[in-house]
Coordinates of C-alpha atoms in Angstrom, one line a residue:
Chain A
X1 CA -24.7 11.1 17.3
X2 CA -27.6 8.6 17.3
X3 CA -28.2 4.9 17.4
X4 CA -29.6 3.5 14.2
X5 CA -31.9 0.6 13.4
X6 CA -31.0 -2.8 14.8
X7 CA -27.3 -2.1 14.9
X8 CA -27.3 -0.8 18.5
X9 CA -23.5 -0.6 18.6
X10 CA -23.1 1.3 15.3
X11 CA -23.8 5.0 15.6
X12 CA -24.1 7.8 13.0
X13 CA -21.7 10.7 13.3
X14 CA -22.6 14.1 11.8
X15 CA -19.9 16.6 10.8
X16 CA -20.3 20.3 10.8
X17 CA -18.8 20.6 7.3
X18 CA -21.3 18.9 5.0
X19 CA -22.1 18.5 1.3
X20 CA -23.3 22.1 0.9
X21 CA -20.1 23.5 2.3
X22 CA -17.9 21.4 0.1
X23 CA -20.0 22.2 -3.0
X24 CA -19.6 25.9 -2.3
X25 CA -15.8 25.5 -1.9
X26 CA -15.4 24.0 -5.4
X27 CA -18.5 25.6 -7.0
X28 CA -20.3 22.6 -8.3
X29 CA -22.9 20.1 -7.2
X30 CA -22.0 16.5 -6.4
X31 CA -23.7 13.9 -8.5
X32 CA -23.3 10.5 -10.1
X33 CA -23.2 10.1 -13.9
X34 CA -23.9 6.4 -14.4
X35 CA -22.8 5.2 -17.9
X36 CA -24.4 1.8 -18.9
X37 CA -24.2 -0.2 -22.1
X38 CA -22.7 -3.2 -23.8
X39 CA -19.0 -4.0 -23.9
X40 CA -17.6 -1.9 -26.8
X41 CA -20.4 0.7 -26.7
X42 CA -18.0 3.4 -25.7
X43 CA -18.5 3.8 -22.0
X44 CA -14.9 4.2 -21.0
X45 CA -14.3 6.5 -24.0
X46 CA -17.2 8.8 -22.9
X47 CA -16.0 8.6 -19.2
X48 CA -12.6 9.8 -20.2
X49 CA -13.7 12.5 -22.6
X50 CA -16.3 13.7 -20.1
X51 CA -13.7 13.8 -17.3
X52 CA -11.4 15.8 -19.6
X53 CA -14.1 18.2 -20.6
X54 CA -15.2 18.8 -17.0
X55 CA -11.6 19.4 -15.9
X56 CA -11.2 21.9 -18.7
X57 CA -14.1 23.8 -17.2
X58 CA -12.5 23.7 -13.8
X59 CA -14.8 21.0 -12.4
X60 CA -13.6 18.2 -10.2
X61 CA -14.7 14.8 -11.4
X62 CA -13.6 11.2 -10.9
X63 CA -14.1 8.1 -13.0
X64 CA -15.1 4.9 -11.3
X65 CA -14.4 2.3 -14.0
X66 CA -16.0 -1.1 -13.4
X67 CA -13.0 -2.9 -14.7
X68 CA -10.5 -0.9 -12.6
X69 CA -12.5 -1.3 -9.4
X70 CA -12.3 -5.1 -9.9
X71 CA -8.6 -4.8 -9.3
X72 CA -9.1 -3.1 -5.9
X73 CA -12.3 -2.7 -3.9
X74 CA -14.0 -5.5 -5.8
X75 CA -11.1 -7.8 -6.3
X76 CA -12.8 -10.5 -4.1
X77 CA -15.8 -10.7 -6.4
X78 CA -16.3 -12.9 -9.4
X79 CA -18.9 -13.0 -12.2
X80 CA -21.7 -15.1 -10.6
X81 CA -25.1 -13.3 -10.5
X82 CA -24.7 -12.5 -6.8
X83 CA -21.2 -11.2 -7.3
X84 CA -22.2 -9.0 -10.2
X85 CA -25.0 -7.5 -8.2
X86 CA -22.6 -6.9 -5.3
X87 CA -20.0 -5.5 -7.7
X88 CA -22.6 -2.9 -8.8
X89 CA -23.9 -2.2 -5.3
X90 CA -20.4 -1.4 -4.0
X91 CA -19.7 0.9 -7.0
X92 CA -23.0 2.6 -6.3
X93 CA -22.2 3.1 -2.6
X94 CA -18.8 4.5 -3.5
X95 CA -20.2 6.8 -6.2
X96 CA -22.7 8.0 -3.6
X97 CA -19.8 8.9 -1.2
X98 CA -18.1 10.8 -4.0
X99 CA -21.2 12.7 -4.8
X100 CA -21.6 13.4 -1.1
X101 CA -18.0 14.7 -1.2
X102 CA -19.1 17.2 -3.8
X103 CA -17.5 15.5 -6.9
X104 CA -19.1 14.7 -10.2
X105 CA -18.5 10.9 -10.1
X106 CA -18.5 9.2 -13.4
X107 CA -19.3 5.5 -13.0
X108 CA -18.7 3.4 -16.1
X109 CA -20.0 -0.2 -15.9
X110 CA -21.9 -2.5 -18.3
X111 CA -24.5 -2.9 -15.4
X112 CA -26.8 -4.9 -17.6
X113 CA -29.7 -5.4 -15.1
X114 CA -32.3 -2.7 -14.5
X115 CA -32.8 -3.7 -10.9
X116 CA -29.1 -3.3 -10.1
X117 CA -29.0 0.2 -11.7
X118 CA -32.3 1.2 -10.1
X119 CA -30.9 0.1 -6.7
X120 CA -28.0 2.5 -7.2
X121 CA -30.4 5.3 -8.3
X122 CA -32.4 4.7 -5.1
X123 CA -29.3 5.2 -2.9
X124 CA -29.1 8.9 -4.0
X125 CA -31.7 11.0 -2.3
X126 CA -31.8 13.9 -4.7
X127 CA -32.2 13.9 -8.5
X128 CA -28.5 13.6 -8.8
X129 CA -28.3 10.1 -10.4
X130 CA -27.9 10.7 -14.1
X131 CA -28.2 7.6 -16.1
X132 CA -26.5 7.6 -19.5
X133 CA -27.4 4.8 -21.8
X134 CA -24.9 4.0 -24.6
X135 CA -27.6 2.9 -27.1
X136 CA -25.3 1.3 -29.7
X137 CA -26.3 -1.6 -31.8
X138 CA -24.7 -4.9 -30.7
X139 CA -23.4 -5.2 -34.3
X140 CA -21.4 -2.1 -33.9
X141 CA -20.0 -3.1 -30.5
X142 CA -19.1 -6.5 -31.7
X143 CA -17.3 -5.2 -34.8
X144 CA -15.2 -2.9 -32.6
X145 CA -14.5 -5.7 -30.1
X146 CA -11.6 -3.7 -28.7
X147 CA -10.9 -6.2 -26.0
X148 CA -11.5 -9.3 -28.2
X149 CA -14.2 -10.5 -25.8
X150 CA -17.0 -10.9 -28.3
X151 CA -14.9 -13.3 -30.2
X152 CA -14.2 -15.3 -27.1
X153 CA -17.9 -15.2 -26.1
X154 CA -19.0 -16.4 -29.6
X155 CA -16.5 -19.2 -29.4
X156 CA -18.0 -20.2 -26.0
X157 CA -14.8 -19.4 -24.2
X158 CA -16.5 -16.8 -22.0
X159 CA -19.9 -17.8 -20.6
X160 CA -22.7 -15.3 -19.6
X161 CA -21.4 -12.5 -21.8
X162 CA -23.8 -9.6 -21.9
X163 CA -25.4 -9.3 -25.3
X164 CA -24.4 -12.8 -26.4
X165 CA -25.6 -15.3 -23.9
X166 CA -26.7 -13.0 -21.1
X167 CA -29.3 -10.2 -21.5
X168 CA -28.8 -6.4 -21.5
X169 CA -31.9 -4.6 -20.1
X170 CA -32.0 -1.1 -21.6
X171 CA -33.0 1.7 -19.2
X172 CA -36.7 2.7 -19.3
X173 CA -36.2 6.2 -18.0
X174 CA -32.6 7.3 -18.5
X175 CA -31.6 10.9 -18.4
X176 CA -29.4 10.8 -21.4
X177 CA -29.2 8.5 -24.5
X178 CA -26.1 8.4 -26.7
X179 CA -27.0 7.2 -30.1
X180 CA -25.9 7.0 -33.7
X181 CA -27.2 9.7 -36.1
X182 CA -27.9 8.5 -39.6
X183 CA -25.8 5.5 -38.9
X184 CA -22.8 7.5 -37.7
X185 CA -21.5 7.1 -34.1
X186 CA -21.0 10.4 -32.2
X187 CA -17.3 11.3 -31.5
X188 CA -15.9 11.3 -28.0
X189 CA -16.3 15.1 -27.9
X190 CA -19.9 15.0 -29.2
X191 CA -20.7 12.6 -26.4
X192 CA -19.0 14.6 -23.7
X193 CA -20.6 17.8 -24.8
X194 CA -24.0 16.1 -24.7
X195 CA -23.5 15.2 -21.0
X196 CA -21.9 18.4 -20.0
X197 CA -24.9 20.3 -21.5
X198 CA -27.2 18.3 -19.4
X199 CA -25.1 19.0 -16.3
X200 CA -25.0 22.7 -17.1
X201 CA -28.7 23.1 -17.7
X202 CA -29.5 21.2 -14.6
X203 CA -27.3 23.3 -12.4
X204 CA -24.6 20.8 -11.5
X205 CA -21.7 23.0 -12.7
X206 CA -22.3 25.7 -10.1
X207 CA -22.9 25.5 -6.3
Chain B
X1 CA -5.7 -0.2 -22.2
X2 CA -4.0 -3.4 -21.2
X3 CA -4.9 -6.8 -19.9
X4 CA -3.9 -7.5 -16.3
X5 CA -2.8 -10.5 -14.4
X6 CA -4.9 -13.6 -14.6
X7 CA -8.1 -11.7 -15.2
X8 CA -8.0 -11.8 -19.0
X9 CA -11.4 -10.2 -19.4
X10 CA -10.8 -7.3 -17.0
X11 CA -8.8 -4.4 -18.5
X12 CA -7.3 -1.3 -17.1
X13 CA -8.4 2.0 -18.5
X14 CA -6.2 5.1 -18.2
X15 CA -7.7 8.6 -18.4
X16 CA -5.9 11.7 -19.7
X17 CA -6.9 13.6 -16.6
X18 CA -5.1 12.1 -13.7
X19 CA -4.3 12.7 -10.1
X20 CA -1.8 15.5 -10.8
X21 CA -4.3 17.5 -12.9
X22 CA -6.9 17.2 -10.2
X23 CA -4.5 18.2 -7.5
X24 CA -3.5 21.3 -9.5
X25 CA -7.2 22.2 -9.9
X26 CA -7.9 22.3 -6.2
X27 CA -4.3 23.1 -5.0
X28 CA -3.7 20.3 -2.6
X29 CA -2.3 16.8 -2.6
X30 CA -4.6 13.8 -2.2
X31 CA -3.8 11.6 0.9
X32 CA -5.3 9.4 3.5
X33 CA -5.3 10.5 7.2
X34 CA -6.0 7.2 9.0
X35 CA -7.2 7.8 12.6
X36 CA -6.9 4.7 14.8
X37 CA -7.6 4.2 18.5
X38 CA -10.0 2.8 21.1
X39 CA -13.7 3.5 21.2
X40 CA -14.0 6.8 23.0
X41 CA -10.5 7.9 22.2
X42 CA -11.7 10.9 20.2
X43 CA -11.4 9.6 16.6
X44 CA -14.7 11.1 15.3
X45 CA -14.1 14.3 17.2
X46 CA -10.7 14.7 15.6
X47 CA -12.1 13.7 12.2
X48 CA -14.8 16.4 12.4
X49 CA -12.5 19.2 13.7
X50 CA -9.8 18.3 11.2
X51 CA -12.5 18.4 8.4
X52 CA -13.6 21.8 9.6
X53 CA -10.1 23.2 10.0
X54 CA -9.2 22.1 6.4
X55 CA -12.4 23.5 5.0
X56 CA -11.6 26.8 6.7
X57 CA -8.3 26.8 4.8
X58 CA -10.1 26.1 1.5
X59 CA -9.1 22.5 1.3
X60 CA -11.4 19.7 0.2
X61 CA -11.5 16.8 2.6
X62 CA -14.0 14.0 3.3
X63 CA -14.5 11.9 6.4
X64 CA -14.9 8.1 6.0
X65 CA -16.3 7.1 9.3
X66 CA -16.1 3.4 10.2
X67 CA -19.6 3.4 11.8
X68 CA -21.2 5.4 8.9
X69 CA -19.7 3.1 6.2
X70 CA -21.3 0.1 8.0
X71 CA -24.7 1.6 7.0
X72 CA -23.8 1.7 3.3
X73 CA -20.9 0.1 1.6
X74 CA -20.2 -2.3 4.4
X75 CA -23.7 -3.1 5.6
X76 CA -23.4 -6.7 4.5
X77 CA -20.5 -7.2 7.0
X78 CA -20.7 -8.3 10.6
X79 CA -18.1 -8.4 13.4
X80 CA -16.4 -11.7 12.8
X81 CA -12.6 -11.5 12.4
X82 CA -12.9 -12.0 8.6
X83 CA -15.6 -9.4 8.4
X84 CA -13.7 -6.9 10.4
X85 CA -10.7 -7.3 8.2
X86 CA -12.9 -7.0 5.1
X87 CA -14.5 -3.9 6.6
X88 CA -11.1 -2.2 7.0
X89 CA -9.9 -3.4 3.6
X90 CA -12.9 -1.8 1.8
X91 CA -12.5 1.4 3.7
X92 CA -8.8 1.4 2.7
X93 CA -9.6 0.8 -0.9
X94 CA -12.2 3.6 -0.9
X95 CA -9.8 6.0 0.9
X96 CA -7.3 5.2 -1.8
X97 CA -9.8 6.2 -4.5
X98 CA -10.5 9.5 -2.7
X99 CA -6.8 10.2 -2.4
X100 CA -6.4 9.4 -6.1
X101 CA -9.3 11.9 -6.7
X102 CA -7.2 14.5 -5.0
X103 CA -9.0 14.8 -1.7
X104 CA -7.6 14.6 1.8
X105 CA -9.5 11.6 3.0
X106 CA -10.0 11.3 6.7
X107 CA -10.6 7.7 7.7
X108 CA -11.8 7.1 11.3
X109 CA -11.9 3.5 12.5
X110 CA -10.9 1.7 15.6
X111 CA -8.9 -0.6 13.2
X112 CA -7.3 -2.5 16.2
X113 CA -5.0 -4.8 14.3
X114 CA -1.7 -3.7 12.9
X115 CA -1.8 -6.1 9.9
X116 CA -5.1 -4.6 8.7
X117 CA -3.8 -1.0 9.0
X118 CA -0.5 -1.9 7.4
X119 CA -2.4 -3.5 4.5
X120 CA -4.1 -0.2 3.9
X121 CA -0.9 1.6 4.1
X122 CA 0.5 -0.7 1.5
X123 CA -2.3 0.2 -0.9
X124 CA -1.0 3.7 -1.2
X125 CA 2.1 3.9 -3.4
X126 CA 3.4 7.2 -2.1
X127 CA 4.1 8.4 1.4
X128 CA 0.5 9.6 1.5
X129 CA -0.8 7.3 4.2
X130 CA -0.7 9.3 7.4
X131 CA -1.5 7.2 10.5
X132 CA -2.8 9.1 13.5
X133 CA -2.8 7.2 16.7
X134 CA -5.2 8.4 19.4
X135 CA -3.0 7.3 22.3
X136 CA -5.6 7.7 25.1
X137 CA -5.5 5.6 28.2
X138 CA -8.3 2.9 28.3
X139 CA -9.4 4.4 31.6
X140 CA -10.1 7.8 30.0
X141 CA -12.0 6.2 27.0
X142 CA -14.0 4.0 29.4
X143 CA -14.9 6.9 31.6
X144 CA -16.2 8.9 28.6
X145 CA -18.1 5.9 27.2
X146 CA -20.1 8.2 25.0
X147 CA -22.0 5.4 23.4
X148 CA -22.4 3.3 26.5
X149 CA -20.5 0.4 24.9
X150 CA -17.9 -0.2 27.6
X151 CA -20.6 -0.7 30.1
X152 CA -22.2 -3.3 27.8
X153 CA -18.8 -4.9 27.2
X154 CA -18.0 -5.1 30.9
X155 CA -21.4 -6.7 31.5
X156 CA -20.6 -9.3 28.8
X157 CA -23.4 -8.1 26.6
X158 CA -21.0 -7.2 23.8
X159 CA -18.3 -9.8 23.0
X160 CA -14.9 -9.2 21.4
X161 CA -14.9 -5.5 22.4
X162 CA -11.6 -3.8 21.6
X163 CA -9.7 -3.0 24.8
X164 CA -11.9 -5.2 27.0
X165 CA -11.8 -8.8 25.6
X166 CA -10.1 -8.1 22.3
X167 CA -6.7 -6.5 21.9
X168 CA -5.8 -3.1 20.4
X169 CA -2.4 -3.2 18.8
X170 CA -0.8 0.3 18.9
X171 CA 1.0 1.4 15.8
X172 CA 4.8 1.0 15.8
X173 CA 5.6 3.7 13.3
X174 CA 2.7 6.1 13.1
X175 CA 3.2 9.6 11.7
X176 CA 1.2 11.4 14.4
X177 CA 0.4 10.6 18.0
X178 CA -2.4 12.4 19.9
X179 CA -1.8 12.2 23.6
X180 CA -2.5 13.8 27.0
X181 CA -0.2 16.4 28.3
X182 CA 0.3 16.4 32.0
X183 CA -2.8 14.3 32.3
X184 CA -4.9 16.7 30.3
X185 CA -6.5 15.7 27.0
X186 CA -6.0 18.0 24.0
X187 CA -9.0 19.9 22.8
X188 CA -10.6 19.2 19.4
X189 CA -8.8 22.3 18.0
X190 CA -5.5 21.3 19.5
X191 CA -5.8 17.9 17.8
X192 CA -6.8 19.3 14.4
X193 CA -4.0 21.9 14.5
X194 CA -1.5 19.1 15.2
X195 CA -2.6 17.2 12.1
X196 CA -2.9 20.3 9.9
X197 CA 0.6 21.3 10.8
X198 CA 1.9 17.9 9.7
X199 CA 0.0 18.2 6.4
X200 CA 1.3 21.7 5.8
X201 CA 4.9 20.9 6.6
X202 CA 4.8 17.8 4.3
X203 CA 3.4 19.7 1.4
X204 CA -0.1 18.3 1.3
X205 CA -1.9 21.7 1.4
X206 CA -0.5 22.8 -2.0
X207 CA -0.3 21.1 -5.4

């Protein structure tokens, strides 16, 4: 136990059972798969199919969905720039805890700003922040409009909507890009397999 | 996917792999073991020994330590009444996510107010919030004073310190009480075994 920084009455407690021991127990390596992209780009679809595919291989994963978290941990946050940043910071901190617990944590958030995503990357000390960019054309996302939000944004009924009147900053150095091939979108399975392959090759599926 | 409450642009996403599937995979039942008590009452000690004991039995658990979380997720919170409540709310929400992921989440926080702990209990829909009360006399905790905080509080250098100039409200209906026997404190192993027995009897150690 040691005192830390300026917070002289907040100590750090170490436990004998750490990340390595947990990883051995469940034969995998904790990490964060961070899925970013426009609304309608397929983030939740990939998160679900990836979760399913990992489970089928006996791996323990958990989806942190940006929308779902706003009903719990982040229900006291709105959509101001500060609140959006805090929304992403909290999800990043929780994803880090899940990775520390040994899980493959799948975070699915629009997370439009590079600095917010990079702040989450910087929380993870190892190379276990895996950024997945859903590189789908706005046109495709807007045509899907599964939640009807683009329509509202175009009508001016939602302000500051990413891709319409608020920017999306694509990653500069993401680990994985999900894209159309010859104008065709990959299937949920295609996308999951692409991410699972990355995890496999990089040793995350074994302790 | 469905729209929820007033937040018309925040949807709820369901995944095919849910809590039951994850629990089967790791053969246990997700729950929250919430350890409450005075500073120096042995919360962190129990959290660590419980974590170790569960790991020895092949169970996946994770400790959310109130102090540690203040260096990450809750680093933007202070010690005002509102911030203390928010501190506990966030830990409760995260513990709930861990239980949902299938883990035995061990939360260790002074959490002095009944209403804050009960709010966390209310977040869990099943009977899987297990409140453990470290029922140690203030005198014992103060004599230990492992962090030197009681000395500072008695000297008036820390204000609002639980047990000195801020109240601790003992649980009315906790699941487990850790107490002295004939004036002797239980050992870390004694305490862990008491909690593990409860988890075992109540079916949490198997899916």
